mmCIF file of C-alpha atoms in Angstrom:
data_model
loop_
_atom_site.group_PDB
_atom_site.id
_atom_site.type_symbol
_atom_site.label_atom_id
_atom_site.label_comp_id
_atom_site.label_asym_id
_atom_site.label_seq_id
_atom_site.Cartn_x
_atom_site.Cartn_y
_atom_site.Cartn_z
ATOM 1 C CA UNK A 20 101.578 112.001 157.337
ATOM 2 C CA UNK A 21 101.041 109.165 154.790
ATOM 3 C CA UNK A 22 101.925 105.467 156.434
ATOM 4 C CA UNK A 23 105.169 104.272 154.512
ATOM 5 C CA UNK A 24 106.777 100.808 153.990
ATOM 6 C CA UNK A 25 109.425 101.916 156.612
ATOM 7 C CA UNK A 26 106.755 102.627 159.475
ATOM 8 C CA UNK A 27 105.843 98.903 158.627
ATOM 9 C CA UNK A 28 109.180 97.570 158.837
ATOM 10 C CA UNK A 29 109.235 99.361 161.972
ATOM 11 C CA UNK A 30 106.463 98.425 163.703
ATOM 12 C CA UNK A 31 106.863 94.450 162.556
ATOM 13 C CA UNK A 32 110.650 94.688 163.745
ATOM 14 C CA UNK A 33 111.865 93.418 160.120
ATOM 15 C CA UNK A 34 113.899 95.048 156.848
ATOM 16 C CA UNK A 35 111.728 97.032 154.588
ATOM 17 C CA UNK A 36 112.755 93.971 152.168
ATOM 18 C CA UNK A 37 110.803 91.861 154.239
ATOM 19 C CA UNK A 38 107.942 93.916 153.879
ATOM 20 C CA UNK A 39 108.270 93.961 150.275
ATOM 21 C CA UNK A 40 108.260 90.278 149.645
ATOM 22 C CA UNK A 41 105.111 89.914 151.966
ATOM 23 C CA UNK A 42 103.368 92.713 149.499
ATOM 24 C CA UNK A 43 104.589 90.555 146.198
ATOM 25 C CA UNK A 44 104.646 87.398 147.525
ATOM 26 C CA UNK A 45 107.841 86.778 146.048
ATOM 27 C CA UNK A 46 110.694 84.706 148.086
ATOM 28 C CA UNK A 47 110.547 81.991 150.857
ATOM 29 C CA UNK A 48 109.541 83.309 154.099
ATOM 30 C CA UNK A 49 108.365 81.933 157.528
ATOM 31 C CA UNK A 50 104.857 82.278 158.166
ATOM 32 C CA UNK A 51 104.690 83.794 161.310
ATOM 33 C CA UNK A 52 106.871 86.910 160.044
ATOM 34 C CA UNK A 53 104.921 87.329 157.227
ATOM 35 C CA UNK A 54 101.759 87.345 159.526
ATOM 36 C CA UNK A 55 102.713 89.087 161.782
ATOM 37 C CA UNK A 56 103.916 91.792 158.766
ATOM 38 C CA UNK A 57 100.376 91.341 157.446
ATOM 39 C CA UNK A 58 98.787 92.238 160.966
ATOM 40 C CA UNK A 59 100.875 95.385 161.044
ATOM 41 C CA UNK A 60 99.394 96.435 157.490
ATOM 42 C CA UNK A 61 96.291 95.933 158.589
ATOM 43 C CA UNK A 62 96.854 97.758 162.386
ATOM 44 C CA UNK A 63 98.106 100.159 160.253
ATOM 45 C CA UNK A 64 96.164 101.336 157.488
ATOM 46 C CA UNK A 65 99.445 101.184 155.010
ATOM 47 C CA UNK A 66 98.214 101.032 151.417
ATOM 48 C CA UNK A 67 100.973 100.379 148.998
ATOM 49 C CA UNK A 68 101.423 102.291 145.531
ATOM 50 C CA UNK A 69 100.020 100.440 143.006
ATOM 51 C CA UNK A 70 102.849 101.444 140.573
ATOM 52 C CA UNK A 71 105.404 100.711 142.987
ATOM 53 C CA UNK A 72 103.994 96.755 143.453
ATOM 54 C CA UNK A 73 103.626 96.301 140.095
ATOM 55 C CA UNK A 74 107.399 97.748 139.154
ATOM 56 C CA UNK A 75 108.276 94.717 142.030
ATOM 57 C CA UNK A 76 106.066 92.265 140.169
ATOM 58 C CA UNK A 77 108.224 93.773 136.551
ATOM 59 C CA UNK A 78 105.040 94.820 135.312
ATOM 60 C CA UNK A 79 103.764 98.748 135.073
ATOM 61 C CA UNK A 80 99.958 97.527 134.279
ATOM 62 C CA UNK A 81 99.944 100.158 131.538
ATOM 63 C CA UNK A 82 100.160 100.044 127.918
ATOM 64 C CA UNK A 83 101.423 102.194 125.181
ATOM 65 C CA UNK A 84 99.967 103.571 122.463
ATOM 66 C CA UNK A 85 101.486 105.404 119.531
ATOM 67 C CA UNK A 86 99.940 107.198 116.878
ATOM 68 C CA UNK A 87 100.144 109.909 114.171
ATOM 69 C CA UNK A 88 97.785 112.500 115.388
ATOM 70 C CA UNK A 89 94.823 112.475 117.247
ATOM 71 C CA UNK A 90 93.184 114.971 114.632
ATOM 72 C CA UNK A 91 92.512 111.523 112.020
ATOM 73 C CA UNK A 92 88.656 111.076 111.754
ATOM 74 C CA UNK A 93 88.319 107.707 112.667
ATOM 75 C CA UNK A 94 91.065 107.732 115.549
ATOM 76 C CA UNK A 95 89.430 108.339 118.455
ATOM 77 C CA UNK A 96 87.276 104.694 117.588
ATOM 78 C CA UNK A 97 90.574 102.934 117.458
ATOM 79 C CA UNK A 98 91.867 104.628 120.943
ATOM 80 C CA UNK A 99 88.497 104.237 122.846
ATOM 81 C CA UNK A 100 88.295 100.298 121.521
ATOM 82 C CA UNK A 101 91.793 99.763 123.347
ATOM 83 C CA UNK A 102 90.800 101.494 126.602
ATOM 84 C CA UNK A 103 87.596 99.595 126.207
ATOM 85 C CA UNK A 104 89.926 96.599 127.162
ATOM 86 C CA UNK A 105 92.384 97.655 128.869
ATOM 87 C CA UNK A 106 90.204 99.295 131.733
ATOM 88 C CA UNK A 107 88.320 96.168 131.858
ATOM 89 C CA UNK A 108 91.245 94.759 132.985
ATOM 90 C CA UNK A 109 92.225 96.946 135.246
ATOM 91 C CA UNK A 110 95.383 98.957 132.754
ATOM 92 C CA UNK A 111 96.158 102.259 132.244
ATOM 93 C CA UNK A 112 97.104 103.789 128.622
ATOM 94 C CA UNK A 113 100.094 105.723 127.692
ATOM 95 C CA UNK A 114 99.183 107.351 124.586
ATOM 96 C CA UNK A 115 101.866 109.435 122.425
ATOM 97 C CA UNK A 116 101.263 111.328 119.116
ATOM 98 C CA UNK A 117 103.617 112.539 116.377
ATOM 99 C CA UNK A 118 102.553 116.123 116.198
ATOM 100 C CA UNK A 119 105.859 117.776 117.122
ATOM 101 C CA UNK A 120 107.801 115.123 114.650
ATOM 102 C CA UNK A 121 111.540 114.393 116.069
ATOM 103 C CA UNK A 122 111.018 116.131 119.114
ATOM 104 C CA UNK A 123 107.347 113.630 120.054
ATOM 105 C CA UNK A 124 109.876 110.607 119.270
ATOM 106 C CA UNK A 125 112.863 111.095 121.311
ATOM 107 C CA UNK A 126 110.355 111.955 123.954
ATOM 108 C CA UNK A 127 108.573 108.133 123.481
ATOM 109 C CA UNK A 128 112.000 106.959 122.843
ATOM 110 C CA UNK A 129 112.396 107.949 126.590
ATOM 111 C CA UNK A 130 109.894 106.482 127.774
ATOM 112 C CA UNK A 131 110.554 103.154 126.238
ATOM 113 C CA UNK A 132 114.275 103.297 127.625
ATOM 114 C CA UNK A 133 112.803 103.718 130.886
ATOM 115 C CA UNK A 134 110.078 100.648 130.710
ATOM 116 C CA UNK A 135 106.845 103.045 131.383
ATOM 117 C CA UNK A 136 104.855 100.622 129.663
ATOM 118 C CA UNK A 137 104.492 96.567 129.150
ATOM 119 C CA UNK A 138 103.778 96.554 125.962
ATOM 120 C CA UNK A 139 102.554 99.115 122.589
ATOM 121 C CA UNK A 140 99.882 99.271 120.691
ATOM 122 C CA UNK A 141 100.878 100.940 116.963
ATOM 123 C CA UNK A 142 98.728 102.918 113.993
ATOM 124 C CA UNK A 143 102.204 103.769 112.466
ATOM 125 C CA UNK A 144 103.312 107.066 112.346
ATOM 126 C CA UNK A 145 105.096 107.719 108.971
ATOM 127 C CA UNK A 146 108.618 106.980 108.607
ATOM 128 C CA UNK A 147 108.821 105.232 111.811
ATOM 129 C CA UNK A 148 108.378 101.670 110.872
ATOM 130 C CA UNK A 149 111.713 101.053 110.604
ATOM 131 C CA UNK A 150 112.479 102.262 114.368
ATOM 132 C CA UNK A 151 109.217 100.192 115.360
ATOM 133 C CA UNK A 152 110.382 97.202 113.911
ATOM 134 C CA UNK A 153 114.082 97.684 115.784
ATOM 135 C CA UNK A 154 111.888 97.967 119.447
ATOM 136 C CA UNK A 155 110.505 94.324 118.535
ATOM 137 C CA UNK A 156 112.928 93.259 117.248
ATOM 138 C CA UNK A 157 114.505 93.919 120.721
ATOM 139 C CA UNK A 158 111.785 91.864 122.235
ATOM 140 C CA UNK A 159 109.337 94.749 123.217
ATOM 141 C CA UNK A 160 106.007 93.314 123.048
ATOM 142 C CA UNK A 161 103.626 95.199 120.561
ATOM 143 C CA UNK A 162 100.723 95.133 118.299
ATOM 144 C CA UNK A 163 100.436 96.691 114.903
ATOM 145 C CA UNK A 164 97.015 98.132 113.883
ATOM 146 C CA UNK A 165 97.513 98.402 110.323
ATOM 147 C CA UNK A 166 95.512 100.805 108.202
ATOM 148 C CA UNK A 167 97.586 100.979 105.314
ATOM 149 C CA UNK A 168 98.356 97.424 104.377
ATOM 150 C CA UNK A 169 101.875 97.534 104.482
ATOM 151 C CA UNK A 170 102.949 94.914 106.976
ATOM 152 C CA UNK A 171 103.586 91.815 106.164
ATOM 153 C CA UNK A 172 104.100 89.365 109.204
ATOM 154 C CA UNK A 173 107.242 91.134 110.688
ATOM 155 C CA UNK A 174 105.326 92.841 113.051
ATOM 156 C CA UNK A 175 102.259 91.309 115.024
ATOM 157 C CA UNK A 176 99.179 93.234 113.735
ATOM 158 C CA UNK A 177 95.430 93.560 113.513
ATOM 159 C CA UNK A 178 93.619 94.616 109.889
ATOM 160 C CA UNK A 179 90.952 94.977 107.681
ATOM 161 C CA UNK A 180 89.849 94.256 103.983
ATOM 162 C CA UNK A 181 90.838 97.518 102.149
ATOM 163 C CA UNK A 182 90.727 95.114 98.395
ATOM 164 C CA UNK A 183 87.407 93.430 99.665
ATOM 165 C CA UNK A 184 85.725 96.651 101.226
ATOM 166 C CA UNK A 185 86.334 98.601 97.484
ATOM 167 C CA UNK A 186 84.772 95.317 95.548
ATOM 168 C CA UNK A 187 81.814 95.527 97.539
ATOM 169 C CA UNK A 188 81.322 99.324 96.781
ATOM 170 C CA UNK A 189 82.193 98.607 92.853
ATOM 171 C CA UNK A 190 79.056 95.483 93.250
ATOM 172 C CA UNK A 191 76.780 97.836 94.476
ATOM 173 C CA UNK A 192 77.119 101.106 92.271
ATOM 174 C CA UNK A 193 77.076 97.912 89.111
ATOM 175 C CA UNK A 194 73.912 96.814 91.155
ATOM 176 C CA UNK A 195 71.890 100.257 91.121
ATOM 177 C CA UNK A 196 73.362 100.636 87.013
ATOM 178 C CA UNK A 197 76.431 102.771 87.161
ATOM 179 C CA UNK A 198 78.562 102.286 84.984
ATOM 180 C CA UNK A 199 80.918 105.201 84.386
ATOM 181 C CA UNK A 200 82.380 106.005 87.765
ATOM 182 C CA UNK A 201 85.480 107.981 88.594
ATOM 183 C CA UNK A 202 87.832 107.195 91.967
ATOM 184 C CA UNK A 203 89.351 109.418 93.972
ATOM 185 C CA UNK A 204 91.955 107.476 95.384
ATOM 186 C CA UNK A 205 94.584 108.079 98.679
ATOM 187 C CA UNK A 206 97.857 108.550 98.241
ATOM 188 C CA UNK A 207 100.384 106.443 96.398
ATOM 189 C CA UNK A 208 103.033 105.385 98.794
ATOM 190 C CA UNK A 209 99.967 103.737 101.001
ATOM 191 C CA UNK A 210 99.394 100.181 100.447
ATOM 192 C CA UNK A 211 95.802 100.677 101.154
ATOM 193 C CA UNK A 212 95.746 103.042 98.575
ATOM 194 C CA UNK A 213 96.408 99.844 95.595
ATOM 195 C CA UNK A 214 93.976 97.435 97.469
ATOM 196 C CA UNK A 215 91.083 99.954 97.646
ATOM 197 C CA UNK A 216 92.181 100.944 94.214
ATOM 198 C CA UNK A 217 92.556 97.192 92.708
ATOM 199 C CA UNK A 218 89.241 95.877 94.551
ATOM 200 C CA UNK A 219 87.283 98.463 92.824
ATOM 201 C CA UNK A 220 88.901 97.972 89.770
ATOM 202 C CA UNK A 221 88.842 94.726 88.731
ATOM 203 C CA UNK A 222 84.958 94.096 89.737
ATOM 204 C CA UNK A 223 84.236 96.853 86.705
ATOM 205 C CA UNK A 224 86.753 95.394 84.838
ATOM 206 C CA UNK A 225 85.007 91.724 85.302
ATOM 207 C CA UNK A 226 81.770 93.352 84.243
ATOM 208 C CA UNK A 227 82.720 94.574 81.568
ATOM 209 C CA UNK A 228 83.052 98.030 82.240
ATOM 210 C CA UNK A 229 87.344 98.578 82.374
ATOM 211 C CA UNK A 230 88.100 101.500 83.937
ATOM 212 C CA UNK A 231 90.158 104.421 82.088
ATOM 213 C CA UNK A 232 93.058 105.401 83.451
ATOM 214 C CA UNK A 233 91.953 109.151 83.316
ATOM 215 C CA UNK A 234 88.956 108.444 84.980
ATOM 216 C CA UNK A 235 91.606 107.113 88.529
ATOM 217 C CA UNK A 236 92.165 110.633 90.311
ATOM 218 C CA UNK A 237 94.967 110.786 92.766
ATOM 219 C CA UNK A 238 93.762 112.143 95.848
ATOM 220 C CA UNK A 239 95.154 112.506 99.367
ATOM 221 C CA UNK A 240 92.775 111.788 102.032
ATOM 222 C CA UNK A 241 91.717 115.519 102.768
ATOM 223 C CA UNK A 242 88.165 117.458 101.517
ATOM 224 C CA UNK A 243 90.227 119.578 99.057
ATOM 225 C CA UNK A 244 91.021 116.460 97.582
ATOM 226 C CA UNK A 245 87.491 115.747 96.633
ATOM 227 C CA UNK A 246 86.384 119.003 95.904
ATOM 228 C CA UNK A 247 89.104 119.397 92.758
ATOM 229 C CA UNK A 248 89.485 116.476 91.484
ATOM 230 C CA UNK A 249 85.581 116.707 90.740
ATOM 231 C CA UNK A 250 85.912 120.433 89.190
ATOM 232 C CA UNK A 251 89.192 119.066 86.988
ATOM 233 C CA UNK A 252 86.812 116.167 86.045
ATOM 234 C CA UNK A 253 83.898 118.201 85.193
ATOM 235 C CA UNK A 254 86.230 121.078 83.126
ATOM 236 C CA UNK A 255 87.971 118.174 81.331
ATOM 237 C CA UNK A 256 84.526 116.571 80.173
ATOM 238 C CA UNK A 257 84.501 113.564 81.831
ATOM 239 C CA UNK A 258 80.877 111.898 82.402
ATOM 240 C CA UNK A 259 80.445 109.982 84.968
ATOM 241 C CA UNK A 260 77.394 108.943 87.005
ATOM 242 C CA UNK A 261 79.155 107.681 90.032
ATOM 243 C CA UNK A 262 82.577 108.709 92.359
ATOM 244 C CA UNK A 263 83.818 106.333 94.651
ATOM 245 C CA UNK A 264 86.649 107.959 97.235
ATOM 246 C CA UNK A 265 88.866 106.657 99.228
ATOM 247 C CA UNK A 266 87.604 107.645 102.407
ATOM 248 C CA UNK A 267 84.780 109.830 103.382
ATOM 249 C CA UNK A 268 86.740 112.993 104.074
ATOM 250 C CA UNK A 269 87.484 113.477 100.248
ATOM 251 C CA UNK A 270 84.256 111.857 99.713
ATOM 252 C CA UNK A 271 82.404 115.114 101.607
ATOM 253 C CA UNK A 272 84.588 117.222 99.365
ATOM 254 C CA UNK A 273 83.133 115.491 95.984
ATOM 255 C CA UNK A 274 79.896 115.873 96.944
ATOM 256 C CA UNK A 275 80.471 119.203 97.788
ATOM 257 C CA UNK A 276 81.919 119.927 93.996
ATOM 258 C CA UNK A 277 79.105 117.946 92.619
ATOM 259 C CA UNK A 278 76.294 119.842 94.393
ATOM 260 C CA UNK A 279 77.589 123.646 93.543
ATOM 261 C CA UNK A 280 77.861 122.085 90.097
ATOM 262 C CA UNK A 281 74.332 121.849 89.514
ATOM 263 C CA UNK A 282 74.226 117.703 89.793
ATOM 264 C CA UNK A 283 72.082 115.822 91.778
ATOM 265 C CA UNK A 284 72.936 113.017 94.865
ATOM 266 C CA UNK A 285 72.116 110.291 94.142
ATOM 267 C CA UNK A 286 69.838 110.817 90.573
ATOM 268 C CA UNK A 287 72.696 111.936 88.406
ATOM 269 C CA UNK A 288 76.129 111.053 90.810
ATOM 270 C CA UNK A 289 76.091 108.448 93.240
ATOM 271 C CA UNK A 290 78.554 108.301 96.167
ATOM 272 C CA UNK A 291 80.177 105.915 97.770
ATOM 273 C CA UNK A 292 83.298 106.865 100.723
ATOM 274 C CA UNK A 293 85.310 104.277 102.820
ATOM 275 C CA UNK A 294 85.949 104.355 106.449
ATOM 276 C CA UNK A 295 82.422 104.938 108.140
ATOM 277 C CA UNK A 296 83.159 107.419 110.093
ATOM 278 C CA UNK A 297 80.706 109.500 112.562
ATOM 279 C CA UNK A 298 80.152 111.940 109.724
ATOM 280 C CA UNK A 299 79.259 110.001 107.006
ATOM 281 C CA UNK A 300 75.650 109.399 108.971
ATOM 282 C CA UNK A 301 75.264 112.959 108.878
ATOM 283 C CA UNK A 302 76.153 114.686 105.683
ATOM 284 C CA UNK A 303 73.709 116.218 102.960
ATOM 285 C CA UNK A 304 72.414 113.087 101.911
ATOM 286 C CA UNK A 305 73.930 110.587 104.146
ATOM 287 C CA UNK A 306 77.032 108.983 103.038
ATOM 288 C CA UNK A 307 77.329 105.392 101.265
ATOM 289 C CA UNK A 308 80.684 104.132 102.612
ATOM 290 C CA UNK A 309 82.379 100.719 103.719
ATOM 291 C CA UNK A 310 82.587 100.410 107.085
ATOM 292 C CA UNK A 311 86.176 99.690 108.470
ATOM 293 C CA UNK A 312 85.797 98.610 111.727
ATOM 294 C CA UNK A 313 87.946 100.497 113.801
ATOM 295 C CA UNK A 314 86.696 99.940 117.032
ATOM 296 C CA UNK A 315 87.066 96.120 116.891
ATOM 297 C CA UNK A 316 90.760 96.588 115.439
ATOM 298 C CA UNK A 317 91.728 98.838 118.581
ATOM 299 C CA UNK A 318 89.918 95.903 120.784
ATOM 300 C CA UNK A 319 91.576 93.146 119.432
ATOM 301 C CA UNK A 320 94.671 94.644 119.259
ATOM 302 C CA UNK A 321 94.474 95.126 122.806
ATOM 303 C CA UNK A 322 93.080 91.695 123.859
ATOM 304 C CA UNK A 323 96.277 90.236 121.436
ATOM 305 C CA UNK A 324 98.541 92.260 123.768
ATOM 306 C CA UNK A 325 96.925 91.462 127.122
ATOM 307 C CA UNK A 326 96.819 87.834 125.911
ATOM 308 C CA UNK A 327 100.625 87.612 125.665
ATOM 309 C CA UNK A 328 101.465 89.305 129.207
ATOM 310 C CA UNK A 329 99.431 85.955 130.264
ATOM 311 C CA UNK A 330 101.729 83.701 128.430
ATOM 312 C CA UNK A 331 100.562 83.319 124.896
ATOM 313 C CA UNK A 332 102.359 83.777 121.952
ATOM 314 C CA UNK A 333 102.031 86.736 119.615
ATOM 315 C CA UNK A 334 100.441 85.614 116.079
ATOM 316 C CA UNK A 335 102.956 85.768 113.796
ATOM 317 C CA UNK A 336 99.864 86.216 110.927
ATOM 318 C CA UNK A 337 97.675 89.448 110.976
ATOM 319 C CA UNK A 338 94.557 89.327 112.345
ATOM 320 C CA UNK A 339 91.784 90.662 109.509
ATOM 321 C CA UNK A 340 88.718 91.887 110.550
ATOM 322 C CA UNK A 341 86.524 92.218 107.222
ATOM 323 C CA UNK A 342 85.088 95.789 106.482
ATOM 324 C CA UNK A 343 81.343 95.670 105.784
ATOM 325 C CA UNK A 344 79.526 97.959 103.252
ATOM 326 C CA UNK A 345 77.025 100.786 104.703
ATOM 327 C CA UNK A 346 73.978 101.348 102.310
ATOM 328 C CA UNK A 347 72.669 105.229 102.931
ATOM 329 C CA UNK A 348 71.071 107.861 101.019
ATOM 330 C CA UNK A 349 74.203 108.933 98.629
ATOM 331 C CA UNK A 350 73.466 105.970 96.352
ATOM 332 C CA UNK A 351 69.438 105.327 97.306
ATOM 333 C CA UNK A 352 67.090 107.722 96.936
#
């Protein structure tokens, strides 16, 4: 049978109390009970639970982590930049999706009521923010990773350049001598959706090359997206000699529609996603996209959360780190 804390107590001829403090070095005690309560440890062989010295410390050593779905292309760089960290330093990750809505929230409401975790990491789930901002509120440590630019300094977070990313991809498709592109943007309600949107815009627009409100297609993120907005372009008329999408899903999807249509990558339609994700190095050509660094967002998050269980403040500004712009054979031949 397993050594317990009571065979200690026991053996040392003290409370199991006793034994505890000695373990988490909390309280006064005199130094020959504590060891003597050491040398019984030792004669022993009793190893405590880590999770039950931590809980007597008031830390778990594990972190939370909630997000949408696990399904998102670029998710699994976020997750495995926080575990990155947190292993390092010796934490465990709680991780909770939203994939069975109401019932995957009352379940991480749970846990939070019963402190299984120090502190959360967040890619917000939608319709949530509003309960996620309560659980700070309520002093529950936590780090936004923000996506969809719609935080602003109530919340702790950690994002990119969506406005800055889209400029750079307008520069270069100016640079190579488009001049007629269309976008397929994400959806409204994101605030990513107007920076990627107005970053991209106004560069053409400070060229001298406006674009027309019919040529700004309202997409949704998926490969459907891409594939008919590019057949209603091409039925309505439209020319254009570049697309640039919102993120690389849709962006597989256009070039799909462009290829069956007869068109050529990059001679007659260059491409140009966002995100970076593993795909993009590997479709038919490779995709042009900015690079959103998703990785280093999970890490930092993560170090920003860490950071705070050792005493320092929470920023009470976002951390950005910038996108960067990945040239590949969608735009170069």
């Amino acid at each position: 049978m397993p050594i317990t804390i009571a065979d200690v107590a026991a053996r040392a001829k003290v409370s199991k109390t006793t034994v505890s403090r000695v373990l988490n070095g909390k309280g006064e005690l005199d130094e020959t009970t504590a060891a003597r309560v050491r040398a019984v440890i030792d004669e022993l062989g009793y190893v405590p639970s880590a999770r039950a010295v931590n809980l007597a410390r008031g830390r778990t050593r594990v972190v939370g982590m909630l997000v949408p779905s696990l399904t998102w292309p670029w998710m699994g760089e976020v997750v495995q930049g926080a575990v990155d960290v947190l292993e390092a330093e010796e934490y465990g990750l709680l991780l909770f999706t939203c994939n069975r809505g109401a019932d995957s929230m009352r379940q991480f409401n749970a846990q939070v009521a019963a402190k299984s975790f120090d502190g959360l990491l967040v890619i917000e789930p939608e319709g949530t923010f509003d309960y996620i901002a309560t659980l700070h509120a309520r002093g529950l440590p936590m780090v936004l990773i923000d996506d969809r630019d719609q935080v602003d300094g109530q919340i702790p977070s950690v994002g990119t350049t969506n406005h800055t990313g889209a400029a750079s991809a307008a520069r270069h498709l100016l640079e190579i001598g488009r001049h007629k592109p269309l976008v397929i943007t994400g959806p409204s309600r994101f605030g990513c959706t107007q920076q990627r949107s107005d970053g991209f815009a106004s560069v053409f627009a400070d060229a001298g090359h406006p674009i027309a409100e019919e040529r700004m297609l309202l997409g949704d993120f998926t490969f459907a997206a891409g594939v008919d907005n590019i057949r209603r372009a091409i039925d309505a008329g439209i020319e254009f000699d570049a697309v640039f999408c919102h993120n690389d899903i849709s962006a597989t999807g256009a070039m799909q529609a462009i290829l069956d249509s007869g068109r050529r990558i990059p001679e007659d339609v260059a491409v140009v996603g966002f995100d970076d994700i593993p795909l993009a190095a590997h479709t038919q050509p490779p995709l042009t996209t900015v690079h959103q660094p998703m990785r280093e967002m999970g890490e930092s998050a993560a170090r920003t959360l860490l950071a705070h269980f050792e005493g320092t403040p929470l920023p009470n500004r976002p951390t950005i780190i910038p996108a960067t712009f990945t040239v590949r054979a969608s735009t170069a031949s």
